[in-house]
mmCIF file of C-alpha atoms and ligand atoms in Angstrom:
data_model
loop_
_atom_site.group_PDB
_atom_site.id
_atom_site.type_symbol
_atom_site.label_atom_id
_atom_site.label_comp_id
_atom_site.label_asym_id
_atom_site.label_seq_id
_atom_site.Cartn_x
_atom_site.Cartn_y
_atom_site.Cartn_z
ATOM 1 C CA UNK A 133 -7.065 -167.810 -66.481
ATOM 2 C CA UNK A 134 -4.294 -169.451 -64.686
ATOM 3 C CA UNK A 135 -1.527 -170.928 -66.968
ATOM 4 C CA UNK A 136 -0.977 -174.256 -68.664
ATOM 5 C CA UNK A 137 1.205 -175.722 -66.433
ATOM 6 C CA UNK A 138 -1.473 -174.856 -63.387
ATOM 7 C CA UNK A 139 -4.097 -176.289 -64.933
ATOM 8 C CA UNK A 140 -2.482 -179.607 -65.841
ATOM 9 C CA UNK A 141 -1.488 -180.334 -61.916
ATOM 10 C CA UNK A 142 -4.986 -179.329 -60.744
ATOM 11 C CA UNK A 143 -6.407 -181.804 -63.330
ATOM 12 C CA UNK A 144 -3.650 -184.527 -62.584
ATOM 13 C CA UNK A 145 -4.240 -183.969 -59.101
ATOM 14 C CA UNK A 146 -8.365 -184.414 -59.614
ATOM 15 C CA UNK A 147 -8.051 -187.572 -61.159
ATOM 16 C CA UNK A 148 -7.464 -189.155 -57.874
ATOM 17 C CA UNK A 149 -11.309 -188.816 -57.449
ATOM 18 C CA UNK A 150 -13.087 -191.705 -56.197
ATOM 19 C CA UNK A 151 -15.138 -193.254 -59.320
ATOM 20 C CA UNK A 152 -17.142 -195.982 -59.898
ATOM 21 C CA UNK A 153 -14.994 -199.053 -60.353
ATOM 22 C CA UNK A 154 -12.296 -196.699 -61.018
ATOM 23 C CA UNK A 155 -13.608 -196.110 -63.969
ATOM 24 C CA UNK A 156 -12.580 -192.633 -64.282
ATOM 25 C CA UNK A 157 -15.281 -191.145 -66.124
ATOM 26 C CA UNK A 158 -14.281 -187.149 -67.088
ATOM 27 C CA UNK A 159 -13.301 -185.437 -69.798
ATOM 28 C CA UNK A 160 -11.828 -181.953 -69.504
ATOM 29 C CA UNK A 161 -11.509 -179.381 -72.041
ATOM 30 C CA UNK A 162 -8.999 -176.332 -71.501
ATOM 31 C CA UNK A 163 -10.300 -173.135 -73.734
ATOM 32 C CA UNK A 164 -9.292 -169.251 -73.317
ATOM 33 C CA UNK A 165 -11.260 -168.119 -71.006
ATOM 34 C CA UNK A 166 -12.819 -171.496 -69.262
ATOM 35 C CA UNK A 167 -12.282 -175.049 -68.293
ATOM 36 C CA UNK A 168 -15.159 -177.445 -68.952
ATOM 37 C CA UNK A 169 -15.642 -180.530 -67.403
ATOM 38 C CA UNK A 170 -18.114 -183.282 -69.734
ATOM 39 C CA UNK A 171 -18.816 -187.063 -68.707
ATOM 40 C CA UNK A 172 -16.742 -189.784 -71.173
ATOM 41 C CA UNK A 173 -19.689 -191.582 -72.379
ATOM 42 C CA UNK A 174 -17.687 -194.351 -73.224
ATOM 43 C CA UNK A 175 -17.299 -195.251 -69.693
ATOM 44 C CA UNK A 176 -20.363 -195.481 -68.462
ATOM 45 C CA UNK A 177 -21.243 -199.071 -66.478
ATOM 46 C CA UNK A 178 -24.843 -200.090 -68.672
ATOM 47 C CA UNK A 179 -25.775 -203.113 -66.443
ATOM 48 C CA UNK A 180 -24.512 -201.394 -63.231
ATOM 49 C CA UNK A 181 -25.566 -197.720 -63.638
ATOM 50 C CA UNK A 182 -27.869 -197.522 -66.874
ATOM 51 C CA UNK A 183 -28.840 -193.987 -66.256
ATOM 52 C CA UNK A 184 -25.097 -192.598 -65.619
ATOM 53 C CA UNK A 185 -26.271 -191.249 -62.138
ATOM 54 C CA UNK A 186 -22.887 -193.013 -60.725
ATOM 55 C CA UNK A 187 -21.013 -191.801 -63.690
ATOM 56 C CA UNK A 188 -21.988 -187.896 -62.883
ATOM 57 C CA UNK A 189 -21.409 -188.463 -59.473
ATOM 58 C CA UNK A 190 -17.714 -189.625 -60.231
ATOM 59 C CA UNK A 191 -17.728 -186.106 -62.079
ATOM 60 C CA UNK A 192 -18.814 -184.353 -59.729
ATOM 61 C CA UNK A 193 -16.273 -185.651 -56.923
ATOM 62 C CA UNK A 194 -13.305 -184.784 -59.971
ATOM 63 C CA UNK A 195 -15.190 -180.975 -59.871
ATOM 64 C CA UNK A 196 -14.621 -180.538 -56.662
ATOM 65 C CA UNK A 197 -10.707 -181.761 -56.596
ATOM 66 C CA UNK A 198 -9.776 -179.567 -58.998
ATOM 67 C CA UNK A 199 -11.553 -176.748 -57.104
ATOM 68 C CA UNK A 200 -9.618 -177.432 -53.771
ATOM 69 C CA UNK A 201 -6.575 -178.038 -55.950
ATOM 70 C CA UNK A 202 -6.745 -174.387 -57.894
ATOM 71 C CA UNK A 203 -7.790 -172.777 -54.585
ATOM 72 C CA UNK A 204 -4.509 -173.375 -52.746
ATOM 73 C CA UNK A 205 -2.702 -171.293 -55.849
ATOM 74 C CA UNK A 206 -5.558 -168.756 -55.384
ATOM 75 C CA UNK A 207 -7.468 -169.407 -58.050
ATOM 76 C CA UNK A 208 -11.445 -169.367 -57.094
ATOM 77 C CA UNK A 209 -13.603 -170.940 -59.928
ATOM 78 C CA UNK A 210 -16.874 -169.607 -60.517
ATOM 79 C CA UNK A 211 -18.852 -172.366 -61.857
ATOM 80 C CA UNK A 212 -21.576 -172.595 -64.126
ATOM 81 C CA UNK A 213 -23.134 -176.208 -63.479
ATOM 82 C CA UNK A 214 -25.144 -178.585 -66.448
ATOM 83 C CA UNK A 215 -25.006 -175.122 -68.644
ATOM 84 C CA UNK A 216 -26.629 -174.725 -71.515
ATOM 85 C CA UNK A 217 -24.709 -176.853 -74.330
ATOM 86 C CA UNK A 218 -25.584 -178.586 -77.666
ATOM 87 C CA UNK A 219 -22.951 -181.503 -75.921
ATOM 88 C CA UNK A 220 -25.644 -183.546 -73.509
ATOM 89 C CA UNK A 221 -22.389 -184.546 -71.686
ATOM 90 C CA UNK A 222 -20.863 -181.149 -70.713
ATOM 91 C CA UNK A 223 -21.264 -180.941 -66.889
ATOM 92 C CA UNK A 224 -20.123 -178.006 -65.709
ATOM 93 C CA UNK A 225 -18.249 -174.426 -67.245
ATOM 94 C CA UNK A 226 -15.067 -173.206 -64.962
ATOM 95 C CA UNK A 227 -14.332 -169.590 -64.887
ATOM 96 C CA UNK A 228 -11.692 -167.889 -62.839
ATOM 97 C CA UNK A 229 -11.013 -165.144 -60.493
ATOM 98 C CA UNK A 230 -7.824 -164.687 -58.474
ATOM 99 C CA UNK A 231 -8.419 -164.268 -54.819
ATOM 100 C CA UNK A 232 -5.599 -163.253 -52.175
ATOM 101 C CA UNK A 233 -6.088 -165.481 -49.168
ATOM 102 C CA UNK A 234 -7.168 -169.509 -49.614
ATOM 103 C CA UNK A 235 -9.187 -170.781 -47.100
ATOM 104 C CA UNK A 236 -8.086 -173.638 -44.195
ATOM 105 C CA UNK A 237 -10.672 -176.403 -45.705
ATOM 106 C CA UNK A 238 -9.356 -175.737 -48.883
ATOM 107 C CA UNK A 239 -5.917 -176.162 -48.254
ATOM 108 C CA UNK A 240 -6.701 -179.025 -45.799
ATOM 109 C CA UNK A 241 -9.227 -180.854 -48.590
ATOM 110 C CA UNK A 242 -5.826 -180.524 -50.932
ATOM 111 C CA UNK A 243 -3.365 -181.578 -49.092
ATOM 112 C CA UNK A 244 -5.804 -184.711 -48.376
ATOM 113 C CA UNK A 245 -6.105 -185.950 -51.865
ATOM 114 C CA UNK A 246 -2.752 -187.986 -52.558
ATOM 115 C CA UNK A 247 -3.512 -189.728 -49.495
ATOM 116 C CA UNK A 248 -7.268 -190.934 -49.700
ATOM 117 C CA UNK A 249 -7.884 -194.292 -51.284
ATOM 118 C CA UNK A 250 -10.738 -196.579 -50.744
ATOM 119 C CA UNK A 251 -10.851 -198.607 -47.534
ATOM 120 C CA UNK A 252 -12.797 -202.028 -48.076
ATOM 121 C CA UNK A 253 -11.459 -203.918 -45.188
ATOM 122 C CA UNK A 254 -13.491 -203.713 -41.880
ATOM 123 C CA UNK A 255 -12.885 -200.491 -39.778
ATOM 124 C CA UNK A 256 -12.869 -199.683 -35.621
ATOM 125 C CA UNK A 257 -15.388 -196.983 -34.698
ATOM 126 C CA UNK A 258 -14.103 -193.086 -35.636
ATOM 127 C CA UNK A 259 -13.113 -191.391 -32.352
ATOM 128 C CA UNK A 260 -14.744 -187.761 -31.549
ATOM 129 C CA UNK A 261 -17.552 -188.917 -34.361
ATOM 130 C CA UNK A 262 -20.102 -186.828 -33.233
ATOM 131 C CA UNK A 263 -18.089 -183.492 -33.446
ATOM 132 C CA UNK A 264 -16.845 -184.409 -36.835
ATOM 133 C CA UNK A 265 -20.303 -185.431 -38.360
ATOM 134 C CA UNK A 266 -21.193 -181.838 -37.274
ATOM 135 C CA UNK A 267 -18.048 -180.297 -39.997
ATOM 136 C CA UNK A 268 -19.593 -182.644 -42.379
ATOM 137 C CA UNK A 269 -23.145 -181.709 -42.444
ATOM 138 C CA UNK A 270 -21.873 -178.073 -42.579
ATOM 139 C CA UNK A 271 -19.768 -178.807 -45.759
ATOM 140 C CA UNK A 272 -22.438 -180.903 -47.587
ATOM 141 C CA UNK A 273 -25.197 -178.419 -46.809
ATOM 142 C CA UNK A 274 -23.181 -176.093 -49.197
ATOM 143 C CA UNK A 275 -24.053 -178.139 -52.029
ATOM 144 C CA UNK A 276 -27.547 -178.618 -50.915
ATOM 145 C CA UNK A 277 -27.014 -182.280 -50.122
ATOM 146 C CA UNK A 278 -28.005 -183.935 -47.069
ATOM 147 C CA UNK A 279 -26.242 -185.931 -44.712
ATOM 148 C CA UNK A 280 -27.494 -188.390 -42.083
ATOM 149 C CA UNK A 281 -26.159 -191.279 -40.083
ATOM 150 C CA UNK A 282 -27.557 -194.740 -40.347
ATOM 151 C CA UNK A 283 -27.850 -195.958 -36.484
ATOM 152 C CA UNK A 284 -26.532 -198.780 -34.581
ATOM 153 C CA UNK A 285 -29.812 -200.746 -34.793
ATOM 154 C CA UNK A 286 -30.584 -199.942 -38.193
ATOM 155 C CA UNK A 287 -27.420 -201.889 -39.525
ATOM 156 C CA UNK A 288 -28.359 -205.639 -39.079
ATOM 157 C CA UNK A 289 -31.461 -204.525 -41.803
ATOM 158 C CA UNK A 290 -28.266 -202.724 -43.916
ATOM 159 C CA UNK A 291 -26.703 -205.679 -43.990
ATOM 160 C CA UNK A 292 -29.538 -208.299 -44.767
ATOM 161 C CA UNK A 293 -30.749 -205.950 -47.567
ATOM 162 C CA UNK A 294 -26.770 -206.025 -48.622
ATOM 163 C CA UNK A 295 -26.861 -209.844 -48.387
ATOM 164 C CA UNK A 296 -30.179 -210.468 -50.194
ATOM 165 C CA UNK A 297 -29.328 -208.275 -53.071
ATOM 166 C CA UNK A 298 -26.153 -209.935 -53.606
ATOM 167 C CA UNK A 299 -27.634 -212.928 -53.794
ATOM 168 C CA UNK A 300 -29.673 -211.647 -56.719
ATOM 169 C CA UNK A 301 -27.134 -209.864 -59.020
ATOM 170 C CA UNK A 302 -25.077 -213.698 -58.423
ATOM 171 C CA UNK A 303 -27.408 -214.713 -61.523
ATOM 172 C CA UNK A 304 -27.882 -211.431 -63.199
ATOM 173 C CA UNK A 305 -24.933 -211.904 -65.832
ATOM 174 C CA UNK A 306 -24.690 -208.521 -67.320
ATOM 175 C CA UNK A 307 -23.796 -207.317 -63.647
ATOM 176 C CA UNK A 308 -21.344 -210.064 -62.895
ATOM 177 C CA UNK A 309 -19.507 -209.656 -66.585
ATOM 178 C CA UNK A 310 -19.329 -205.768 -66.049
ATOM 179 C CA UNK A 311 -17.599 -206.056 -62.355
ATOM 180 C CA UNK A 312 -15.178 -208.889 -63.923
ATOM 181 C CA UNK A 313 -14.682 -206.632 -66.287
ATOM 182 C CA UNK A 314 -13.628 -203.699 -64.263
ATOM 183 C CA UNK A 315 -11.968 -205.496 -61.414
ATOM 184 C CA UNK A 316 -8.501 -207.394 -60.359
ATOM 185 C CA UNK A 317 -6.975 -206.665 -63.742
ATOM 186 C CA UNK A 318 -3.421 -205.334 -62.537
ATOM 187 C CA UNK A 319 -2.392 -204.134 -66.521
ATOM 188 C CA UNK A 320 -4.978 -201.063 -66.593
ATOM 189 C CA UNK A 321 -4.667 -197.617 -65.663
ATOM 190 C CA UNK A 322 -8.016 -198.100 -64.591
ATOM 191 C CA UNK A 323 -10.725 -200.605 -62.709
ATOM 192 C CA UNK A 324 -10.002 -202.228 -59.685
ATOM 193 C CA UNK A 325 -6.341 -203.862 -58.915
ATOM 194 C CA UNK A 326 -7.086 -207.575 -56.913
ATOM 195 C CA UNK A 327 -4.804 -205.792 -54.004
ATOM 196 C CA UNK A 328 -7.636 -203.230 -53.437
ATOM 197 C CA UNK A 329 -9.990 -205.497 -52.951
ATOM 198 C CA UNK A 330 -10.440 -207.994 -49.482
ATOM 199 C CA UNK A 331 -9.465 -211.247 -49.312
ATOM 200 C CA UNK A 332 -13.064 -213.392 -48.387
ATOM 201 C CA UNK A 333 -11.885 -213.383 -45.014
ATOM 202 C CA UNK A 334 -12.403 -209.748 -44.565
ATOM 203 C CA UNK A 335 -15.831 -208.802 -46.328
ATOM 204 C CA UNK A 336 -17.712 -206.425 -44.806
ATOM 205 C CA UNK A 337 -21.511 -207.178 -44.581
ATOM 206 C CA UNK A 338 -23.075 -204.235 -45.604
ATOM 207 C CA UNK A 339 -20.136 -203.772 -48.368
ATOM 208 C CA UNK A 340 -20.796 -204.442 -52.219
ATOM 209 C CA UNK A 341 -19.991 -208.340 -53.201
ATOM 210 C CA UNK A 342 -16.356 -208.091 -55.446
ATOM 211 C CA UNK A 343 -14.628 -211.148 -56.829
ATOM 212 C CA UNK A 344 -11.857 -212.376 -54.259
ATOM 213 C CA UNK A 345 -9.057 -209.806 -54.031
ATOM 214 C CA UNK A 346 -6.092 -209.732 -52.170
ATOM 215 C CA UNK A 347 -6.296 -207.044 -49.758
ATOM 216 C CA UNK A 348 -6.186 -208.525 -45.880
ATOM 217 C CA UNK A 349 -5.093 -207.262 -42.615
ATOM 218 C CA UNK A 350 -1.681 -207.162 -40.815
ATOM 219 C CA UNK A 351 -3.543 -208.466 -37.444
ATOM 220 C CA UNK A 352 -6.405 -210.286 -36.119
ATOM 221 C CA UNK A 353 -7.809 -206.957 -34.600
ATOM 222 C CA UNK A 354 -10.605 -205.838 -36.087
ATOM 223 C CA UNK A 355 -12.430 -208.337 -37.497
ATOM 224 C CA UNK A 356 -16.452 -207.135 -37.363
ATOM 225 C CA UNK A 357 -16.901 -203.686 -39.147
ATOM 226 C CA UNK A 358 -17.332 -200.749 -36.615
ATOM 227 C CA UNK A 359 -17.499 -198.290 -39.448
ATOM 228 C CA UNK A 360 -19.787 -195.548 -38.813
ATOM 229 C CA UNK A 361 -22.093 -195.336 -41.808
ATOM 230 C CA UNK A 362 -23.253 -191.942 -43.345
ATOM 231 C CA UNK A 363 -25.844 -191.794 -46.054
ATOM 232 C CA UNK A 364 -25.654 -188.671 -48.645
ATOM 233 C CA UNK A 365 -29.229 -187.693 -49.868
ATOM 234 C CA UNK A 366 -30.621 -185.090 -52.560
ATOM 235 C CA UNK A 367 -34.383 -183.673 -52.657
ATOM 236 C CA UNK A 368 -34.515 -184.009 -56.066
ATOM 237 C CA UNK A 369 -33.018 -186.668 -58.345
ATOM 238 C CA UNK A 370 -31.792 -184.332 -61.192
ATOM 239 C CA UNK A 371 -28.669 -184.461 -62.884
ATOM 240 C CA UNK A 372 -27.434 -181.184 -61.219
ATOM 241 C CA UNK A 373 -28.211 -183.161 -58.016
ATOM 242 C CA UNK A 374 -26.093 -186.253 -59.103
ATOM 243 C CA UNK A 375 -22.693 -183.572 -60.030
ATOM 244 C CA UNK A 376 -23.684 -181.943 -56.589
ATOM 245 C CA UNK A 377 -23.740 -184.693 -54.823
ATOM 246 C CA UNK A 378 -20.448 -185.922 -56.026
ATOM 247 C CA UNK A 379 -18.969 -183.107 -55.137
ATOM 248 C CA UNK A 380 -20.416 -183.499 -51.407
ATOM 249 C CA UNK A 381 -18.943 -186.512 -51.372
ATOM 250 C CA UNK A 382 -15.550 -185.794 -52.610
ATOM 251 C CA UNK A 383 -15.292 -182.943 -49.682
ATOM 252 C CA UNK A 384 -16.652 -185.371 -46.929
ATOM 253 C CA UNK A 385 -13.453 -188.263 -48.086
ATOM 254 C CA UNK A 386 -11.340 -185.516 -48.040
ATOM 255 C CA UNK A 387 -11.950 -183.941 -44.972
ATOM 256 C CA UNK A 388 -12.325 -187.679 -42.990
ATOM 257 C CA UNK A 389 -8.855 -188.023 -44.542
ATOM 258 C CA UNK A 390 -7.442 -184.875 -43.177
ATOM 259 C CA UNK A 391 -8.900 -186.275 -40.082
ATOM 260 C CA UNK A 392 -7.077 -189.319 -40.467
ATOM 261 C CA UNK A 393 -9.749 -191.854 -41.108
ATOM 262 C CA UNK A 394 -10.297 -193.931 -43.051
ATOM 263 C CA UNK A 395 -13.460 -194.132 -46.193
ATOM 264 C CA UNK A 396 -15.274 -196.510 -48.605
ATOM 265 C CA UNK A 397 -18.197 -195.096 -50.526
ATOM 266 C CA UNK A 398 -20.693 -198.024 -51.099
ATOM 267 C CA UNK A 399 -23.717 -197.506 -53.695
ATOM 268 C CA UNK A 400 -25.019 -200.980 -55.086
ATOM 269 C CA UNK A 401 -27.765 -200.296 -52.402
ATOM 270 C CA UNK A 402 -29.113 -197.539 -54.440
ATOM 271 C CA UNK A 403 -28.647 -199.766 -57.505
ATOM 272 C CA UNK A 404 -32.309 -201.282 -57.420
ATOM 273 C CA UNK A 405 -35.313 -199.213 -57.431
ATOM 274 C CA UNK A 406 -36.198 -201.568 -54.184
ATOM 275 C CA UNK A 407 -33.115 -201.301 -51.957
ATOM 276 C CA UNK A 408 -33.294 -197.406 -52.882
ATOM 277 C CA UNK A 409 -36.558 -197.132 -51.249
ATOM 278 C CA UNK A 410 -35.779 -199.120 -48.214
ATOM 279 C CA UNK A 411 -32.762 -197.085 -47.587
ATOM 280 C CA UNK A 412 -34.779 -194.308 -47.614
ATOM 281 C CA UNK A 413 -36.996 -195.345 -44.883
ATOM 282 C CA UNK A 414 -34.092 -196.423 -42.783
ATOM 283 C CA UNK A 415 -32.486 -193.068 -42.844
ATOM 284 C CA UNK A 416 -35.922 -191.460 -41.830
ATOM 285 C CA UNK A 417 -35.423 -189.138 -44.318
ATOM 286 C CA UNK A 418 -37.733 -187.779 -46.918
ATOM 287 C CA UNK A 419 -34.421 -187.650 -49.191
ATOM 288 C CA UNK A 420 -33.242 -189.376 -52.556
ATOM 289 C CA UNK A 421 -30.571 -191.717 -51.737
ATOM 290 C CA UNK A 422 -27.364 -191.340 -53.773
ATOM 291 C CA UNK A 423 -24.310 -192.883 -51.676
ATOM 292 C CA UNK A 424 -23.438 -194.776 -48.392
ATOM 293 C CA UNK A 425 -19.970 -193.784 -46.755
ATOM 294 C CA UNK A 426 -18.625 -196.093 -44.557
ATOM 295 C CA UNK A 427 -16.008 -193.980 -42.009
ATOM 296 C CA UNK A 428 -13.697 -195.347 -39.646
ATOM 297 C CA UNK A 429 -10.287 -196.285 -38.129
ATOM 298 C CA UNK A 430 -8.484 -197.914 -40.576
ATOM 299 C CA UNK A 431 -7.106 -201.593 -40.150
ATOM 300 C CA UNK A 432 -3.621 -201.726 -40.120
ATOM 301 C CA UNK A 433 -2.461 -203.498 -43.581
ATOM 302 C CA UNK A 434 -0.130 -205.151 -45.877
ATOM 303 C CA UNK A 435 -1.320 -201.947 -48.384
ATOM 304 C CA UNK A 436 -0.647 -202.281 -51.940
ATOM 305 C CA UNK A 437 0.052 -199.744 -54.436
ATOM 306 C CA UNK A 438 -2.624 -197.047 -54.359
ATOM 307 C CA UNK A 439 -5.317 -197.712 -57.416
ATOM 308 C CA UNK A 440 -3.974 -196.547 -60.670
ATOM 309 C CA UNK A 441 -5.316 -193.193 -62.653
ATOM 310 C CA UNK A 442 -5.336 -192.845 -66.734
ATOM 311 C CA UNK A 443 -2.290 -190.430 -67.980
ATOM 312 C CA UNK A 444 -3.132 -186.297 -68.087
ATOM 313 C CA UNK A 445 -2.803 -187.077 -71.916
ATOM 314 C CA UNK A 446 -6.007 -189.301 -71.838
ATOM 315 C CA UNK A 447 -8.407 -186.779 -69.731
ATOM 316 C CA UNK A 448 -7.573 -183.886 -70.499
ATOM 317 C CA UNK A 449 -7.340 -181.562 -74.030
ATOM 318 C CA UNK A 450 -7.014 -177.841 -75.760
ATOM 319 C CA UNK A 451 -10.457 -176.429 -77.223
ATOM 320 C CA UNK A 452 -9.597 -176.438 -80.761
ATOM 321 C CA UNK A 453 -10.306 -173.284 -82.850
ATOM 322 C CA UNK A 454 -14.069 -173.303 -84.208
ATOM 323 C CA UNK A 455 -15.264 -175.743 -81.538
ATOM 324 C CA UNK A 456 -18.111 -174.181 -79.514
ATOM 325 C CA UNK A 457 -19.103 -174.938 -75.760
ATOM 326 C CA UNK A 458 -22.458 -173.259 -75.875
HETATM 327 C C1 LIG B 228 -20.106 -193.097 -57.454
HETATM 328 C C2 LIG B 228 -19.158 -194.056 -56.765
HETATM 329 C C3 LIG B 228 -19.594 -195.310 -56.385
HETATM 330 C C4 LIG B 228 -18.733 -196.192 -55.713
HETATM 331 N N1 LIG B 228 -19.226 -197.390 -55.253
HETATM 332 C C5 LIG B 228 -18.432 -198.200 -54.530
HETATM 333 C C6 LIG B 228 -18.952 -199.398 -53.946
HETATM 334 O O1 LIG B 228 -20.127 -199.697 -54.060
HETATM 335 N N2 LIG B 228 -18.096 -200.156 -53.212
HETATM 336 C C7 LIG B 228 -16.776 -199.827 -53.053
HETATM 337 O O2 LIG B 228 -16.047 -200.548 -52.384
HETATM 338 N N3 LIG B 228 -16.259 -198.706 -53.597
HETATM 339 C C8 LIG B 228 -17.053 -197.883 -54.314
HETATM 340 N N4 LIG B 228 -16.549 -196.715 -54.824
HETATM 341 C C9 LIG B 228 -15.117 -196.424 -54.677
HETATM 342 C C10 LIG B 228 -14.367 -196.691 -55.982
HETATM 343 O O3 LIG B 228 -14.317 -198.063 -56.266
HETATM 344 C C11 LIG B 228 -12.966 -196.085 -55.887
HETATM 345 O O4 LIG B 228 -13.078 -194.703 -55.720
HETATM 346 C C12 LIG B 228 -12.097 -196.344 -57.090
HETATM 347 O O5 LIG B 228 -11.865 -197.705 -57.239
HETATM 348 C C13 LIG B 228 -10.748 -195.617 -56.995
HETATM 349 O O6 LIG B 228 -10.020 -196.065 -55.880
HETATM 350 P P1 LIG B 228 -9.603 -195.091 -54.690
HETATM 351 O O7 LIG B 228 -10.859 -194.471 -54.152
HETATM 352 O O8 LIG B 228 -8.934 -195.989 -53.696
HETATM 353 O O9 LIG B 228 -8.681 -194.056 -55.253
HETATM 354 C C14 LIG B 228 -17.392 -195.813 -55.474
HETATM 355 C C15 LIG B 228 -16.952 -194.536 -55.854
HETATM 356 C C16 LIG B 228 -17.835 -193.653 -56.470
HETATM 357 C C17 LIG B 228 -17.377 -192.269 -56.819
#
């Protein structure tokens, strides 16, 4: 096993995963021989995500920071994923080896996570796209997830499904009290800080509808979204699938950030049962929808503080003796 002190910064370090609304939904447990990741129940989003698909997903983008982080001090983890476990909300079972050399992606995928935050402002196009969507699908494709593009003439039908659904969760109340709940609050280690989130001037259309924030560009330049827009897909719609797929997603943010773009996952399309299905059909792809990335240049900004994270003391805790994983 590596040591205490190893573990803690590969944890701290994880828990700059993307999440749902911030919400920062893992729990990690550090035994003798293993570390095991479990969902925090108590943080799952009922009116927004009533099955907890978003809330594994947020998981499974934490598993696979702390795999990149504990790679680059040659630690490979050999993981056992949704094991076997009287706890329904253990995800996944870390064992270690030690290994002599650490890959490139790895210790590019590291070095990219105290720099990746979540871009909501609109975006120029990426440069070189189509060479870098090529390294993406590669690195999904590990994790059995697929990736496709949405086109150019696909996104006006993005966008009005974006629009029309908005207008419908305006009067669903349980929504809107949940994401005033979880957003501009600036006293939380957690949720979403009114600087991370645009000013009304600088929505993006195909972008999920947040109360006014404060977030706005430094110039007039890009003011329609050129983002390119990726869509992650599973075959199946299991839970392994949903930790899998968070884990896709965590490696394609990190590696656009290496590459110096900029990232905003978007899921309140595959929120409704509907949307789901038509975002299916635009993709062309016999897939399960999970998450939309939007990737591009970032706008030059007035940036605020990067979103806050919940103290190491609040995620993460010794087995105690006598209590059993499996
Ligand atoms: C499963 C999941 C769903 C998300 N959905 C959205 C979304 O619909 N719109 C959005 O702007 N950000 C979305 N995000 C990004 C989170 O809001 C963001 O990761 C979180 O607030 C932490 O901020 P950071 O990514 O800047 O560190 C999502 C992230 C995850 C992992």
């Amino acid at each position: 096993m590596p040591d205490r002190r190893t573990v803690e910064s590969a944890v701290a370090l994880s828990s700059r995963a993307p999440s749902l609304h911030n919400s920062q939904p893992w729990r990690w447990i550090l035994g003798a021989d293993a570390l095991t990741l479990y969902t925090d129940n108590d943080r799952i989003l009922p009116a927004t995500d009533p099955s907890g698909r978003q809330m594994v997903l947020s998981c499974g983008a934490a598993l696979d920071h702390v795999q990149r982080a504990l790679a680059t001090e040659r630690w490979c983890a050999v993981i056992e994923r949704i094991p076997h476990s009287p706890d329904q909300q253990c995800l996944a079972a870390l064992h270690f080896r030690r290994v002599d050399e650490v890959s490139d992606v790895d210790v590019r995928l590291a070095a990219a996570i105290p720099g990746r935050r979540t871009e909501r402002l609109p975006m120029d196009s990426p440069p070189q796209w189509q060479q870098t969507v090529g390294f993406l699908q590669e690195l999904v494709e590990e994790a059995d997830v697929h990736l496709d593009e949405i086109s150019e003439h696909e996104r006006p039908a993005l966008a009005g499904m974006s629009r029309q659904l908005s207008g419908e969760r305006r009067s669903d109340p349980a929504y809107q009290s949940e994401l005033r709940w979880w957003t501009g609050h600036a006293a939380y280690p957690d949720g979403l800080p009114a600087e991370a989130l645009p000013d009304p001037r600088w929505t993006v259309a195909t972008e999920r509808e947040f109360p006014a924030g404060r977030a706005a560009s430094d110039t007039v330049g890009i003011e329609e979204d050129r983002a390119a827009i990726l869509l992650l897909s599973t075959t199946t719609d299991s839970r392994l699938d949903w930790l899998r797929c968070g884990e896709a997603l965590s490696a394609v943010l990190l590696a656009c950030t290496y590459c110096g773009l900029a990232t905003c996952p978007v899921t309140h399309l595959t929120e409704s049962a509907a949307t789901r299905t038509s975002l299916a059909s635009l993709a062309g792809g016999d897939g399960v929808p999970q998450v939309l990335i939007r990737v591009g240049m970032r706008t030059p900004t007035r940036s605020g503080p990067t979103t806050p994270r919940r103290p190491l003391s609040e995620v993460l805790f010794r087995e105690r003796p006598g209590d059993a994983r499996s």
